Tab-separated table of C-alpha atoms in Angstrom:
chain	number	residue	atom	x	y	z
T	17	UNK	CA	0.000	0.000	0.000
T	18	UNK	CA	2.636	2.725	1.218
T	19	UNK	CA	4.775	1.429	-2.211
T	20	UNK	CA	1.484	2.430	-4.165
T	21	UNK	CA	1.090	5.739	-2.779
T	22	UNK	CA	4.891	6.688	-2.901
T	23	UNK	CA	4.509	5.464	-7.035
T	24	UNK	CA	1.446	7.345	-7.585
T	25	UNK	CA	3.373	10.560	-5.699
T	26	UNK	CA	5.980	10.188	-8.129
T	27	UNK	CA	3.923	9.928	-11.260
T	28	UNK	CA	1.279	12.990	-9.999
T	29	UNK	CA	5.053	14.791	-9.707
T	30	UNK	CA	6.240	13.669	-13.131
T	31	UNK	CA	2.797	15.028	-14.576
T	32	UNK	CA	3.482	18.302	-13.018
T	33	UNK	CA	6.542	18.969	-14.709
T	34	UNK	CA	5.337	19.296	-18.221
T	35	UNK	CA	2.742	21.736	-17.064
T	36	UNK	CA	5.454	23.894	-15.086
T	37	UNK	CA	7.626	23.738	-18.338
T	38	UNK	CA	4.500	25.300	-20.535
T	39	UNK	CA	4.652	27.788	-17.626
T	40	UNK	CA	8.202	28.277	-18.328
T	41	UNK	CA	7.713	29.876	-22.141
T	42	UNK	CA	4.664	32.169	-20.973
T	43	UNK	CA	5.271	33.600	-17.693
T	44	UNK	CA	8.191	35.682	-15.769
T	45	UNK	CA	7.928	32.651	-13.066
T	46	UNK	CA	7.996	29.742	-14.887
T	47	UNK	CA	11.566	29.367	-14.399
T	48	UNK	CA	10.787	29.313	-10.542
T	49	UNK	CA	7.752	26.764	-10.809
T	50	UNK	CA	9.425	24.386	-12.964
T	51	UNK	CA	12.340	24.482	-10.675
T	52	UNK	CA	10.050	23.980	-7.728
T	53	UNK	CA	8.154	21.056	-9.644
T	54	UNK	CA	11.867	19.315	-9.974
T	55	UNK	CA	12.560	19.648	-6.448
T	56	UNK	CA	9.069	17.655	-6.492
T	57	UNK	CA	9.889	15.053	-8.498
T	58	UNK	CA	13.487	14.756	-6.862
T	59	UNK	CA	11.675	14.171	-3.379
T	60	UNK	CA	9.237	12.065	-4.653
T	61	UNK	CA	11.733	9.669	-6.146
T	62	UNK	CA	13.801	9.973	-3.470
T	63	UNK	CA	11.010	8.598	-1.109
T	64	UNK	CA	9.890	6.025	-3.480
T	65	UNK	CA	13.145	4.415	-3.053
T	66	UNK	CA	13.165	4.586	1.192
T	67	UNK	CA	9.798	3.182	0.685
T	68	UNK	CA	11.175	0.207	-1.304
T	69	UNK	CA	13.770	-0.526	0.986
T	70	UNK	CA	11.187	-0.244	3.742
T	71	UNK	CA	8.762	-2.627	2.139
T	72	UNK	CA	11.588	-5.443	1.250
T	73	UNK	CA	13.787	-5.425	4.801
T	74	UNK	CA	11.294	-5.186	7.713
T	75	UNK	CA	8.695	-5.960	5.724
T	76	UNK	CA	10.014	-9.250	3.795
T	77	UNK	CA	8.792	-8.051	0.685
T	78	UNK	CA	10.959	-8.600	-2.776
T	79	UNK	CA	14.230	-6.581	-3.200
T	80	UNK	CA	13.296	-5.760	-6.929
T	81	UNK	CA	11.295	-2.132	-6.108
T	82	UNK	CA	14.574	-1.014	-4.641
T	83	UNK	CA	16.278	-2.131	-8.100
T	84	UNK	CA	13.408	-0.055	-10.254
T	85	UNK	CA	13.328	2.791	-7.820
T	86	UNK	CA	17.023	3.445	-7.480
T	87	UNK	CA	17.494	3.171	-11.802
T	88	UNK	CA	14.313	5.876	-11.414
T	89	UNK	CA	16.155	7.750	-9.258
T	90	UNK	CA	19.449	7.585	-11.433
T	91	UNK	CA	17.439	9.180	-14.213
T	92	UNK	CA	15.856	11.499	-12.567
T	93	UNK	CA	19.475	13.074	-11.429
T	94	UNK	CA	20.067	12.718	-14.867
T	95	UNK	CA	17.307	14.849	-15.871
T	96	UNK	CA	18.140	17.409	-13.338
T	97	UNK	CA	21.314	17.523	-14.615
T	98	UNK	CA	20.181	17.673	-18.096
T	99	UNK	CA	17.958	20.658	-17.244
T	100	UNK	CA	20.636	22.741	-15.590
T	101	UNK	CA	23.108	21.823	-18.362
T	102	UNK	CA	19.889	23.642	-20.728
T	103	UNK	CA	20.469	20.581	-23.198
T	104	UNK	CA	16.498	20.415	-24.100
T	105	UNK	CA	16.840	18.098	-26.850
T	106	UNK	CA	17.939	15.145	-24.193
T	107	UNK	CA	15.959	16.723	-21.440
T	108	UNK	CA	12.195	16.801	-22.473
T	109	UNK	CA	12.665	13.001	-24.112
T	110	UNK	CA	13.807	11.654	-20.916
T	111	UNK	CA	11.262	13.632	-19.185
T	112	UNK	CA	8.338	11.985	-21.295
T	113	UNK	CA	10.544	8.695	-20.672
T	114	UNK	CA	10.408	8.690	-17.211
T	115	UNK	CA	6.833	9.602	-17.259
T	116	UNK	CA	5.972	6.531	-19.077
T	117	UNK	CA	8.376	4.114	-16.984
T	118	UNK	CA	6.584	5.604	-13.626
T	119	UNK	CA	2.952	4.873	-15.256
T	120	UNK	CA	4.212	1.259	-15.834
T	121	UNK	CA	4.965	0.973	-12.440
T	122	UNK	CA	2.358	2.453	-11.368
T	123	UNK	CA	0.056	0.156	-13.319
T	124	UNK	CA	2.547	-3.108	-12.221
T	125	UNK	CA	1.680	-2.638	-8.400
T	126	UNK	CA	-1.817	-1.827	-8.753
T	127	UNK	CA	-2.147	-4.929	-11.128
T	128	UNK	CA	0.058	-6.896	-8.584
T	129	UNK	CA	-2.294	-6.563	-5.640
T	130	UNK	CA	-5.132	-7.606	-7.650
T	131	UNK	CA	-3.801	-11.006	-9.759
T	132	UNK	CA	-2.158	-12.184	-5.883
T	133	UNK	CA	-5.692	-12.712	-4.410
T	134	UNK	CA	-7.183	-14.958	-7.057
T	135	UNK	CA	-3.747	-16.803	-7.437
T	136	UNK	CA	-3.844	-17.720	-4.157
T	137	UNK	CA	-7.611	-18.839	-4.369
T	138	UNK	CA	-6.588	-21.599	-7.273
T	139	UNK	CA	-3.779	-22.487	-5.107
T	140	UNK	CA	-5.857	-23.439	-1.845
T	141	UNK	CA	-8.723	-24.917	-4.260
T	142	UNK	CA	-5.586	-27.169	-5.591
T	143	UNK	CA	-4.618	-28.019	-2.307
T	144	UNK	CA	-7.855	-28.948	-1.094
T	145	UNK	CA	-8.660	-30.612	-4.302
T	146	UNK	CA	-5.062	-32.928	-3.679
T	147	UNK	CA	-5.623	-33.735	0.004
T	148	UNK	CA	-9.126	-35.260	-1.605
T	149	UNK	CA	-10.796	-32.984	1.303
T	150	UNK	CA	-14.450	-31.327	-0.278
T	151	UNK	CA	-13.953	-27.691	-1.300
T	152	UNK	CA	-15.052	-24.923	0.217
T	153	UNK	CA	-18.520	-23.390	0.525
């Protein structure tokens, strides 16, 4: 649950950059907005990867998040770095890239939660069905 909601942080961030960078070429404070919305997207990512770690080691959960959310986080200091640097023709691809990546996972935990109960429905049926004890009601 807490890895949703740090995901779905991170994408609602990701979403807001685009709209601060519009706000960039028609207003005297879009420079200060976008910057703002990458501080955003830097904190988001950041917590999305203490909430990974947080999930696998006290939780027992799979070490894999930490894998995805510390390559997000690589990009996203590539971004920022991309952005200062004023290279725009790497930037706003790699922006709309890690849009995209934090949609799919995004869509992969909210998809995981809902495949695990069923799966483990068929696998107590199977059991039940092996140990030649009736099934349930």
């Amino acid at each position: 649950m807490f890895l949703r909601a740090a995901i779905a942080l991170q994408t609602l961030a990701l979403f807001s950059a685009p709209v601060t960078a519009g706000l960039l070429l028609s207003t005297p404070s879009g420079h200060t907005l976008h910057s703002a919305s990458s501080y955003g997207v830097f904190v988001a990512t950041v917590l999305h990867l203490v909430t990974a770690v947080l999930v696998w080691r006290p939780g027992g959960g799979s070490p894999r998040p930490i894998l995805h959310a510390a390559g997000f986080l690589g990009l996203v200091l590539a971004q920022v770095a991309l952005g200062i640097a004023g290279l725009k023709t790497l930037h706003i691809p790699l922006g709309v890239l890690l849009f995209g990546l934090s949609l799919l996972q995004l869509s992969r935990v909210w998809a995981g939660r809902r495949v695990e109960a069923p799966a483990a429905d068929r696998r107590d049926d199977e059991v039940h069905a092996m140990s030649g004890r009736p099934d349930r009601p």
